Tab-separated table of C-alpha atoms in Angstrom:
chain	number	residue	atom	x	y	z
A	1	MET	CA	191.949	157.302	246.062
A	2	ASN	CA	192.167	153.895	247.964
A	3	GLY	CA	194.396	151.340	247.293
A	4	GLY	CA	196.138	148.138	248.549
A	5	ASN	CA	198.036	145.003	247.420
A	6	LEU	CA	195.887	142.009	246.593
A	7	PHE	CA	199.295	139.770	247.100
A	8	GLY	CA	199.906	140.957	250.236
A	9	ASP	CA	198.992	139.662	253.813
A	10	VAL	CA	198.084	136.505	252.077
A	11	PRO	CA	197.295	133.816	255.037
A	12	ARG	CA	199.498	130.364	254.964
A	13	ALA	CA	196.902	128.582	256.914
A	14	LEU	CA	193.316	129.372	257.163
A	15	ALA	CA	190.294	127.708	259.562
A	16	GLU	CA	188.138	129.004	256.843
A	17	GLU	CA	188.636	131.026	253.605
A	18	GLN	CA	189.434	134.842	253.985
A	19	PHE	CA	187.177	137.332	252.326
A	20	THR	CA	188.517	140.845	252.067
A	21	GLU	CA	186.435	143.477	250.490
A	22	LEU	CA	188.266	145.757	248.492
A	23	LEU	CA	185.561	147.833	247.057
A	24	ALA	CA	181.619	148.295	247.489
A	25	ALA	CA	179.386	150.305	245.290
A	26	PRO	CA	175.672	150.481	245.106
A	27	ASN	CA	175.796	147.865	242.269
A	28	LEU	CA	179.566	146.495	242.371
A	29	ARG	CA	181.403	144.530	245.111
A	30	VAL	CA	184.968	143.552	244.823
A	31	GLU	CA	186.986	141.005	246.631
A	32	ARG	CA	190.034	139.067	247.586
A	33	ILE	CA	189.194	135.138	248.892
A	34	VAL	CA	192.030	133.235	250.020
A	35	SER	CA	191.437	129.511	250.484
A	36	THR	CA	193.741	127.108	251.781
A	37	GLY	CA	192.888	124.004	251.087
A	38	GLN	CA	189.056	124.766	251.765
A	39	ALA	CA	186.215	123.190	249.947
A	40	ASN	CA	182.302	124.010	249.705
A	41	PRO	CA	180.456	120.998	251.995
A	42	PRO	CA	178.970	118.033	250.635
A	43	GLY	CA	175.525	119.369	249.417
A	44	PHE	CA	176.313	123.051	249.494
A	45	TRP	CA	175.881	125.287	246.853
A	46	TYR	CA	176.060	129.211	245.908
A	47	ASP	CA	173.026	130.401	244.891
A	48	GLN	CA	173.921	134.196	244.358
A	49	ASP	CA	171.241	137.024	243.404
A	50	TRP	CA	174.335	139.108	241.722
A	51	ALA	CA	176.529	137.622	238.728
A	52	GLU	CA	179.975	136.927	239.842
A	53	TRP	CA	183.444	137.294	237.434
A	54	VAL	CA	185.836	135.542	239.507
A	55	VAL	CA	189.407	134.996	238.475
A	56	VAL	CA	192.036	132.551	240.300
A	57	LEU	CA	195.367	134.682	240.779
A	58	VAL	CA	198.089	131.876	242.571
A	59	GLY	CA	196.742	128.541	243.323
A	60	SER	CA	194.318	126.310	242.094
A	61	ALA	CA	190.680	125.076	242.326
A	62	GLY	CA	187.791	123.078	241.100
A	63	LEU	CA	184.527	124.259	240.305
A	64	LEU	CA	181.569	123.004	239.840
A	65	ILE	CA	178.885	124.199	237.774
A	66	GLU	CA	175.541	122.724	238.278
A	67	GLY	CA	174.445	120.948	235.470
A	68	GLU	CA	177.454	120.015	233.966
A	69	ALA	CA	179.373	116.674	233.808
A	70	GLY	CA	183.177	117.815	234.706
A	71	LEU	CA	184.616	119.960	237.296
A	72	ARG	CA	186.178	123.564	235.711
A	73	VAL	CA	189.852	123.449	237.014
A	74	LEU	CA	191.289	127.038	237.231
A	75	GLY	CA	195.024	128.143	237.592
A	76	PRO	CA	196.530	131.313	237.418
A	77	GLY	CA	194.868	133.798	235.224
A	78	ASP	CA	191.588	131.850	234.740
A	79	TYR	CA	188.273	133.050	234.547
A	80	LEU	CA	184.801	132.616	234.684
A	81	HIS	CA	181.570	134.352	234.325
A	82	ILE	CA	178.870	133.297	236.682
A	83	PRO	CA	175.231	134.361	235.576
A	84	ALA	CA	173.234	135.292	238.867
A	85	HIS	CA	171.563	131.986	240.257
A	86	ALA	CA	173.537	129.590	238.534
A	87	ARG	CA	174.340	127.162	241.117
A	88	HIS	CA	177.620	126.352	241.426
A	89	ARG	CA	180.402	124.667	244.357
A	90	VAL	CA	183.828	124.468	245.172
A	91	GLU	CA	184.864	121.398	245.094
A	92	TRP	CA	188.084	121.650	246.079
A	93	THR	CA	190.982	124.160	246.679
A	94	ASP	CA	194.664	123.799	246.414
A	95	ALA	CA	196.380	122.164	249.585
A	96	ALA	CA	200.059	123.290	248.843
A	97	GLN	CA	199.917	126.955	248.766
A	98	PRO	CA	197.081	129.687	249.488
A	99	THR	CA	194.738	130.321	246.498
A	100	VAL	CA	193.838	133.742	246.086
A	101	TRP	CA	191.057	134.582	243.990
A	102	LEU	CA	189.472	138.060	242.803
A	103	ALA	CA	185.668	137.868	242.592
A	104	VAL	CA	183.557	141.067	240.694
A	105	HIS	CA	180.104	140.788	242.318
A	106	HIS	CA	177.505	143.128	239.796
A	107	ARG	CA	173.857	143.662	239.624
A	108	GLU	CA	172.718	142.944	236.457
A	109	GLY	CA	170.376	144.637	234.509
A	110	PRO	CA	169.973	147.867	233.436
B	1	MET	CA	179.472	130.425	230.954
B	2	ASN	CA	182.652	132.477	229.487
B	3	GLY	CA	186.283	132.450	230.659
B	4	GLY	CA	189.214	132.911	229.439
B	5	ASN	CA	192.887	133.391	230.833
B	6	LEU	CA	194.559	136.740	231.779
B	7	PHE	CA	197.489	135.445	230.887
B	8	GLY	CA	197.192	133.617	228.303
B	9	ASP	CA	198.264	135.624	224.707
B	10	VAL	CA	200.031	138.114	226.211
B	11	PRO	CA	201.664	140.019	222.963
B	12	ARG	CA	205.968	140.418	223.894
B	13	ALA	CA	205.968	143.774	222.120
B	14	LEU	CA	203.017	146.493	220.679
B	15	ALA	CA	202.889	149.094	218.743
B	16	GLU	CA	200.082	150.795	221.236
B	17	GLU	CA	198.760	149.340	224.183
B	18	GLN	CA	196.138	146.413	224.004
B	19	PHE	CA	192.979	146.468	225.399
B	20	THR	CA	190.508	143.240	225.399
B	21	GLU	CA	187.092	143.956	226.651
B	22	LEU	CA	186.707	140.780	229.232
B	23	LEU	CA	182.798	141.681	230.622
B	24	ALA	CA	180.303	144.020	229.042
B	25	ALA	CA	177.397	144.660	230.992
B	26	PRO	CA	175.189	148.034	231.714
B	27	ASN	CA	176.955	149.508	234.274
B	28	LEU	CA	180.247	147.558	234.434
B	29	ARG	CA	182.844	146.862	231.959
B	30	VAL	CA	186.083	144.304	232.701
B	31	GLU	CA	188.892	144.752	230.817
B	32	ARG	CA	192.574	143.287	230.426
B	33	ILE	CA	195.153	145.928	229.276
B	34	VAL	CA	198.766	144.778	227.860
B	35	SER	CA	201.555	147.321	227.819
B	36	THR	CA	204.408	146.997	226.450
B	37	GLY	CA	206.677	150.323	227.609
B	38	GLN	CA	203.571	152.829	226.385
B	39	ALA	CA	203.286	155.809	228.148
B	40	ASN	CA	200.885	158.879	227.995
B	41	PRO	CA	201.974	161.540	225.961
B	42	PRO	CA	203.240	164.728	227.185
B	43	GLY	CA	200.104	166.595	228.066
B	44	PHE	CA	197.505	164.047	227.751
B	45	TRP	CA	194.897	163.188	230.797
B	46	TYR	CA	192.423	160.302	231.087
B	47	ASP	CA	189.480	162.180	232.577
B	48	GLN	CA	186.602	159.779	232.782
B	49	ASP	CA	182.590	159.085	233.480
B	50	TRP	CA	183.208	156.214	234.962
B	51	ALA	CA	184.940	155.428	237.932
B	52	GLU	CA	188.160	152.259	237.727
B	53	TRP	CA	189.038	150.062	240.157
B	54	VAL	CA	192.581	149.004	238.645
B	55	VAL	CA	195.488	146.804	239.152
B	56	VAL	CA	198.590	145.845	237.694
B	57	LEU	CA	199.231	141.620	237.850
B	58	VAL	CA	202.683	141.583	236.326
B	59	GLY	CA	204.757	144.155	235.295
B	60	SER	CA	204.699	147.734	236.529
B	61	ALA	CA	203.618	151.432	235.721
B	62	GLY	CA	203.864	154.580	237.119
B	63	LEU	CA	200.655	156.859	237.337
B	64	LEU	CA	200.257	160.100	238.104
B	65	ILE	CA	197.513	161.887	239.579
B	66	GLU	CA	196.566	165.202	238.819
B	67	GLY	CA	197.231	167.209	241.844
B	68	GLU	CA	199.335	165.087	243.711
B	69	ALA	CA	203.596	165.638	244.311
B	70	GLY	CA	204.357	162.593	243.215
B	71	LEU	CA	204.195	159.128	240.959
B	72	ARG	CA	202.177	156.287	241.662
B	73	VAL	CA	204.794	153.415	241.516
B	74	LEU	CA	202.169	150.188	240.785
B	75	GLY	CA	204.014	146.357	240.594
B	76	PRO	CA	202.261	142.973	240.908
B	77	GLY	CA	199.257	143.502	242.960
B	78	ASP	CA	199.162	146.627	243.844
B	79	TYR	CA	195.372	148.263	242.492
B	80	LEU	CA	193.712	151.640	243.404
B	81	HIS	CA	190.329	152.720	242.624
B	82	ILE	CA	190.167	155.840	240.501
B	83	PRO	CA	187.209	157.900	240.975
B	84	ALA	CA	185.107	159.655	238.476
B	85	HIS	CA	186.887	162.603	236.526
B	86	ALA	CA	190.262	162.221	238.537
B	87	ARG	CA	192.211	163.033	236.418
B	88	HIS	CA	195.264	160.705	235.749
B	89	ARG	CA	197.985	159.701	233.505
B	90	VAL	CA	200.285	156.650	232.408
B	91	GLU	CA	203.881	158.256	232.939
B	92	TRP	CA	205.797	154.703	232.341
B	93	THR	CA	205.321	151.225	232.035
B	94	ASP	CA	208.235	148.407	232.221
B	95	ALA	CA	210.313	148.443	229.476
B	96	ALA	CA	211.696	145.352	230.305
B	97	GLN	CA	208.325	143.261	230.134
B	98	PRO	CA	204.689	143.458	229.341
B	99	THR	CA	202.499	144.887	231.541
B	100	VAL	CA	199.556	142.979	232.523
B	101	TRP	CA	196.518	145.296	233.864
B	102	LEU	CA	193.169	144.690	235.349
B	103	ALA	CA	190.537	147.190	234.990
B	104	VAL	CA	186.800	147.010	235.944
B	105	HIS	CA	185.007	150.061	234.850
B	106	HIS	CA	182.291	151.559	236.913
B	107	ARG	CA	179.020	153.842	236.525
B	108	GLU	CA	178.680	155.000	239.942
B	109	GLY	CA	175.633	156.160	241.758
B	110	PRO	CA	172.172	154.139	242.872
């Protein structure tokens, strides 16, 4: 039975965001993401084949969903379900502390 | 696009544990659980058809997995993957503060 701690070994500074796979199954992938101020480059959009349920546990981030006028600012506990192919981008992440995300990627459909 | 906050509206005292469904899909169910000192009654075991990836975010709990000699004590950030039909029970949850769990139930297999 595999386990661990989401808040263990959180790096304080990273050249790039850190993605750690916690669980992988045919239709499911759970990962921890740590950001330390990173953002997506101008013009970059995530366009994912799987849906993503995502929560910020520590820190904060500004997320832009294509077609929405304003940013969604996520702080501790804020979660969002992003359907497959709903284009989105991370405009900013907390520069003062690491941001710890938990992402549940899942293949939709029957 | 549905969202919310995991740490919002956490009750301080409950007659029974509170289960809140955050996402439901054919092979996936994400739920928040709030415990305020509850435990499973003597002799009760969970025996679930789906696997469960579970994390304690706030508070603490003692989990017994059938066949293991000792309790697994879970605190903030501690996660565990419980395969389908791995019998387990909650021996205790924090009596001094609410325990907030996030559970990702998923149907295994292709």
